[in-house]
Short mmCIF file of C-alpha atoms in Angstrom, two decimals:
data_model
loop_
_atom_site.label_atom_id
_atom_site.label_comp_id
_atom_site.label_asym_id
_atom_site.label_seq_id
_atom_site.Cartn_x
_atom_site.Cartn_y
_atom_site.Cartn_z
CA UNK A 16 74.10 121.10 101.15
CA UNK A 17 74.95 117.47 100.87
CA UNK A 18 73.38 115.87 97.79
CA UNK A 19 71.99 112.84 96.51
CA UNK A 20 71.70 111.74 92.86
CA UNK A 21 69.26 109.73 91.94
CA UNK A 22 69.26 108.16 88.16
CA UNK A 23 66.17 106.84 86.13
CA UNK A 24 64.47 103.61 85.07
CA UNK A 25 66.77 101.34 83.55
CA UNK A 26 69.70 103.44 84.68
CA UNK A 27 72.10 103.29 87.36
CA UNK A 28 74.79 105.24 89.64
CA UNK A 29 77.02 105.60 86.90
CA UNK A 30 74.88 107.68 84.53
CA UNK A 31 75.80 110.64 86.78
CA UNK A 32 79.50 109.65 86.02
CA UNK A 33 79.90 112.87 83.53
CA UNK A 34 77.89 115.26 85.59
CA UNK A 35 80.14 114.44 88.78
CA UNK A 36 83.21 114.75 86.71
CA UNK A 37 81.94 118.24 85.99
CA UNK A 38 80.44 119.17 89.49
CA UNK A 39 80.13 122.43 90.64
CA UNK A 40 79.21 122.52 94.20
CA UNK A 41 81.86 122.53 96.98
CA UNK A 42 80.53 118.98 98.61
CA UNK A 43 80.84 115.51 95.85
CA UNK A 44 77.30 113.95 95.73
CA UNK A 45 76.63 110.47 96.45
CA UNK A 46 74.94 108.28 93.57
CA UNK A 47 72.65 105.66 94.79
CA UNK A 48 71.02 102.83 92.96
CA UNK A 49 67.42 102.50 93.12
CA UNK A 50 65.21 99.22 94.12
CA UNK A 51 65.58 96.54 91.27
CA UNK A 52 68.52 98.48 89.82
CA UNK A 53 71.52 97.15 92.33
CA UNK A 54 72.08 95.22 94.90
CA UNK A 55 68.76 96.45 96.24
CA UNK A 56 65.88 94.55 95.40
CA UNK A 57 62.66 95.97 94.51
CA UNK A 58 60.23 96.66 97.61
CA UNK A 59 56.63 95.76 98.06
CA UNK A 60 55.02 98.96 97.94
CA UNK A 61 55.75 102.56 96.74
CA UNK A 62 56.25 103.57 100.73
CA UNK A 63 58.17 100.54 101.38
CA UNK A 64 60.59 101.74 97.98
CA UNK A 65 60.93 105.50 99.36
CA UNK A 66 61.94 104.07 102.82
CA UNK A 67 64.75 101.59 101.79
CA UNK A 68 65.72 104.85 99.26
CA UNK A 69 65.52 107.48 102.32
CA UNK A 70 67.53 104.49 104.34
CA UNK A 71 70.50 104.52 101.82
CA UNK A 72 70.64 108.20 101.30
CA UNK A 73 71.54 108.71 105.09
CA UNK A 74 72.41 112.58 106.24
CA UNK A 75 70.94 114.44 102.69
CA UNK A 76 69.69 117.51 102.76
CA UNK A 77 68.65 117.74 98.43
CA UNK A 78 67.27 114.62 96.51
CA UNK A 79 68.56 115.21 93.02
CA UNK A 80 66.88 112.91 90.60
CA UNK A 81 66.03 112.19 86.72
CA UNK A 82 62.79 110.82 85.72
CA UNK A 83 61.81 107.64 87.76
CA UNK A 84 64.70 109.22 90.03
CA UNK A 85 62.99 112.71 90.16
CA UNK A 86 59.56 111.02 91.02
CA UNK A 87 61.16 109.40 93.95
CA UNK A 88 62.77 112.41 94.88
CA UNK A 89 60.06 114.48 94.97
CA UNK A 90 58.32 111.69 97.49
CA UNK A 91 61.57 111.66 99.80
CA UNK A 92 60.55 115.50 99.53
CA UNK A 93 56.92 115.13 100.68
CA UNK A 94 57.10 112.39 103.11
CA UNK A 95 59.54 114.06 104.70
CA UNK A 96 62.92 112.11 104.26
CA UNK A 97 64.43 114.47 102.67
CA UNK A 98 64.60 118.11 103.08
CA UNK A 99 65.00 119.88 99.56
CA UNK A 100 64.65 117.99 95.90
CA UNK A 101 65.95 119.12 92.24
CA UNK A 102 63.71 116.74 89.81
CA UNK A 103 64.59 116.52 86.18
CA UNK A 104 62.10 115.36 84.18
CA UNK A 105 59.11 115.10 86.32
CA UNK A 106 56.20 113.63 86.75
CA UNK A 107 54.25 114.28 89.62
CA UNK A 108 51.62 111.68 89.33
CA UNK A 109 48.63 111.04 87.22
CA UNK A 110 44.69 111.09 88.31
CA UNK A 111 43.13 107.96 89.37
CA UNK A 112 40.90 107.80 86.46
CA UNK A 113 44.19 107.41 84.01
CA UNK A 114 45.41 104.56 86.46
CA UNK A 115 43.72 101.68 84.65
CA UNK A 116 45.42 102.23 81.19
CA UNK A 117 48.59 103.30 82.59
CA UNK A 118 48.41 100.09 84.99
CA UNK A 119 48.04 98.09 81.24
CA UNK A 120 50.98 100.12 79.84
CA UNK A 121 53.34 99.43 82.28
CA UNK A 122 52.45 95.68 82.62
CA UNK A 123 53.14 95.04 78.61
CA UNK A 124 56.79 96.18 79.22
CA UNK A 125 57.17 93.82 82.66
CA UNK A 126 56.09 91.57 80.02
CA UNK A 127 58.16 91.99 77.95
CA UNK A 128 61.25 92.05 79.85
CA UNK A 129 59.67 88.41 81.30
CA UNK A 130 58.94 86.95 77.73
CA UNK A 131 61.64 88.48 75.66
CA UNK A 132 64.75 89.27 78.02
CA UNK A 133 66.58 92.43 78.72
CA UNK A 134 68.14 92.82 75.00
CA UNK A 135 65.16 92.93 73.60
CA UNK A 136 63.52 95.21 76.14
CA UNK A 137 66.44 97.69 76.28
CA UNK A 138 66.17 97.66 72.45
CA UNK A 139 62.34 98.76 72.60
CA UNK A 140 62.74 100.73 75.45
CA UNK A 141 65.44 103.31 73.60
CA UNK A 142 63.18 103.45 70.41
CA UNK A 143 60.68 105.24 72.36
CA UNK A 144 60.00 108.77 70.54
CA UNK A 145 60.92 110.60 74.06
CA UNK A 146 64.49 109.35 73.48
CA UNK A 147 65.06 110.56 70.40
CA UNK A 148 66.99 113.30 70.88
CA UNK A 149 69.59 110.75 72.31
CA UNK A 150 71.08 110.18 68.93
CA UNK A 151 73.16 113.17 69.23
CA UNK A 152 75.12 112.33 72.02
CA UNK A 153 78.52 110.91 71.33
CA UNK A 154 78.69 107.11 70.13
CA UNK A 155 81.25 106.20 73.26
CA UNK A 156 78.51 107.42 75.81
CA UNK A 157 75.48 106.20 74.36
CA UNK A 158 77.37 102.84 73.69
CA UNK A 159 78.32 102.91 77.29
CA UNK A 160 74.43 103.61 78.56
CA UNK A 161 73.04 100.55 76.74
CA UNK A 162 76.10 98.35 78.15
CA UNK A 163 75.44 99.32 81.38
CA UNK A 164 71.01 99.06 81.01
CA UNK A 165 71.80 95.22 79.42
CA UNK A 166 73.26 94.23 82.64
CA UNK A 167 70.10 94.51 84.90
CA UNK A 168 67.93 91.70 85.71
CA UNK A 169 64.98 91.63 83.47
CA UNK A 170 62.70 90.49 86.82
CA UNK A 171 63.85 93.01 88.60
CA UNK A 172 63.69 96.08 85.75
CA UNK A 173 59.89 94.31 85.60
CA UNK A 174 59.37 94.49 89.20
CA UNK A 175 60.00 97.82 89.16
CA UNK A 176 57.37 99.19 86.48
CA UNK A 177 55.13 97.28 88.78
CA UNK A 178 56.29 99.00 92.05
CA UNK A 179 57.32 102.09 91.32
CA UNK A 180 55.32 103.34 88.11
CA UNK A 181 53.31 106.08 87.38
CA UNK A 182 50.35 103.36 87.85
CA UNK A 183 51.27 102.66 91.42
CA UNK A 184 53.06 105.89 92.47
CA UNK A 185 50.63 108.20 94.38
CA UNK A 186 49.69 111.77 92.79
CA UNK A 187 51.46 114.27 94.64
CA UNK A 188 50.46 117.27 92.79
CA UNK A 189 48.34 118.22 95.43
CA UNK A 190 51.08 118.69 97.69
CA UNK A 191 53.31 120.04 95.63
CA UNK A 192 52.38 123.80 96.75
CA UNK A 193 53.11 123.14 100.28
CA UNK A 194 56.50 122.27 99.50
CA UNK A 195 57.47 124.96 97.13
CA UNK A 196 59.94 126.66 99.00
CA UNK A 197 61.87 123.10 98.86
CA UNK A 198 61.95 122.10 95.42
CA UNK A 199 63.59 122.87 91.97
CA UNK A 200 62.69 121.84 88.96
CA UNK A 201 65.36 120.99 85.38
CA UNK A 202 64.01 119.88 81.88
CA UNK A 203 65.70 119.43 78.47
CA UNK A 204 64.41 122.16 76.04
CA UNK A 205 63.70 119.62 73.82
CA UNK A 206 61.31 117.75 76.06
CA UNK A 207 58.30 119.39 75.20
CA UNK A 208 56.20 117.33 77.09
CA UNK A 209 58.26 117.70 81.22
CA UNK A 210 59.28 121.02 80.21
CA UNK A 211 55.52 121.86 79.80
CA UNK A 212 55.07 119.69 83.07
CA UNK A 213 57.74 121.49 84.91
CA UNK A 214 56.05 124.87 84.24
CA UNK A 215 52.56 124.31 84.81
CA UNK A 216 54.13 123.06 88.71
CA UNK A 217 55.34 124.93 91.75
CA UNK A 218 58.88 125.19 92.43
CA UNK A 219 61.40 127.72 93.68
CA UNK A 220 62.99 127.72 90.03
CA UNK A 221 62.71 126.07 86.82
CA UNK A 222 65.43 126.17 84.27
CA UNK A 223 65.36 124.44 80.60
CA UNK A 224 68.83 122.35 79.68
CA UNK A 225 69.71 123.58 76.12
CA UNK A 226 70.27 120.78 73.39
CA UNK A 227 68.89 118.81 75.85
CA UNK A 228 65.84 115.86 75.32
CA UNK A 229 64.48 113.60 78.44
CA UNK A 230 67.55 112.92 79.66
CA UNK A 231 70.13 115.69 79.87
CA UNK A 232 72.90 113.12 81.78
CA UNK A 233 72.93 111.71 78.80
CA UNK A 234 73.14 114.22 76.15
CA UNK A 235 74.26 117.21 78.35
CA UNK A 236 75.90 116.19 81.51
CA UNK A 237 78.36 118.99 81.56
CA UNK A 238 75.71 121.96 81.73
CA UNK A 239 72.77 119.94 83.54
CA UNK A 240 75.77 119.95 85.74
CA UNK A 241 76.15 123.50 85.95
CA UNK A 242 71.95 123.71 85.95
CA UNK A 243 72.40 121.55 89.28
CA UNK A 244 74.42 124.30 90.74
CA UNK A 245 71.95 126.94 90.42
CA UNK A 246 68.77 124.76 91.06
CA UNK A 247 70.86 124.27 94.59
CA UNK A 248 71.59 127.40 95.47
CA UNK A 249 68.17 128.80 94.48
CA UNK A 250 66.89 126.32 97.17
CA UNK A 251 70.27 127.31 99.47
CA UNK A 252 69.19 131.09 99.79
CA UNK A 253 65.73 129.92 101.15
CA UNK A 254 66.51 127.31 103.32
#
């Protein structure tokens, strides 16, 4: 199966730099930036987002993604661009009645990123308790990640949270069971919170990343790699 890697908000292509170094699967995987993270700039509307995505992806048959990256996969999934997805840290959308305060979340850090700049932002941004865990992943790599988040442009990082949030991102939890067959889902083991997503969803497999917090290309690339493998070929037998 030909794959796809999509990274998370405030990332880019080259967080998947360890995993690919460590790949497992016969065919090398494409890394794509998302809207307001590249050359790409951010899109109107969710739909508009997943079709510019779906546009760079090409021939892919599995969306592999990491938080924002793993919401966007699972829409390629559901809309129909894309024929399998392995999500990492997902969320599969919220209820309409927690819009309104997630709508006023996600505008204080587009305003922040406006008002303050991207150092300031990033600096925030990483002192979130779900990134915790990221302090025990070597120096050199977490050094690296920052280096590479400060070089985005703040408008476009802000865009973004505007675009492609949880606040504007449709609910697809409804449709998740129609799709099943066609999706696999990863977590950290540390991530209490998406691991207890991840279980409560439906999904060919779900496997936990040991020593592992939000974001396992950060702090485990080498075995989220070999996770990746097996998420894969779970949705290989079935396809």
């Amino acid at each position: 199966m030909r794959c796809a890697l999509l990274h998370g908000f405030a990332g880019d292509p080259a967080v998947w730099g360890d995993v690919m170094a460590a790949w497992q699967l016969p065919d090398m995987p494409v890394a794509v930036a998302l809207p307001g993270h590249g050359e790409m700039p951010v899109q109107p509307t969710w739909h508009d987002n997943l079709a510019a995505i779906a546009g760079e992806l090409g021939d892919c048959d599995v969306a592999i993604g990491y938080s924002l990256g793993a919401r966007v996969a699972l829409g390629l999934v559901v809309e129909g661009f894309v024929a399998h997805g392995v999500l990492i840290g997902v969320n599969p959308g919220i209820a309409e009645l927690e819009r309104p305060s997630r709508r006023t979340f996600d505008a204080a850090w587009a305003r922040m990123l406006r008002d303050h700049g991207i150092a300031m932002f990033i600096s925030a941004w990483e002192a979130q308790p779900l990134f915790a865990t990221q302090a025990r992943a070597p120096a050199a790599r977490r050094t690296s990640r920052r280096e590479h988040r400060l070089a985005h442009d703040p408008e476009q990082l802000a865009r973004s949270l505007e675009v492609m949030g949880l606040a504007a991102m449709p609910d697809y939890s409804a449709a998740l069971p129609a799709h099943r067959d066609r999706i696999a889902l990863l977590a950290g083991a540390d991530d209490t919170k998406y691991a207890a997503i991840a279980r409560e969803l439906p999904a060919v497999s779900f496997e936990t990343i040991a020593n592992a917090g939000h974001d396992p290309t950060l702090e485990q690339p080498i075995e989220l790699a070999h996770a990746i493998a097996r998420a894969v070929h779970s949705l290989e037998v079935r396809a």
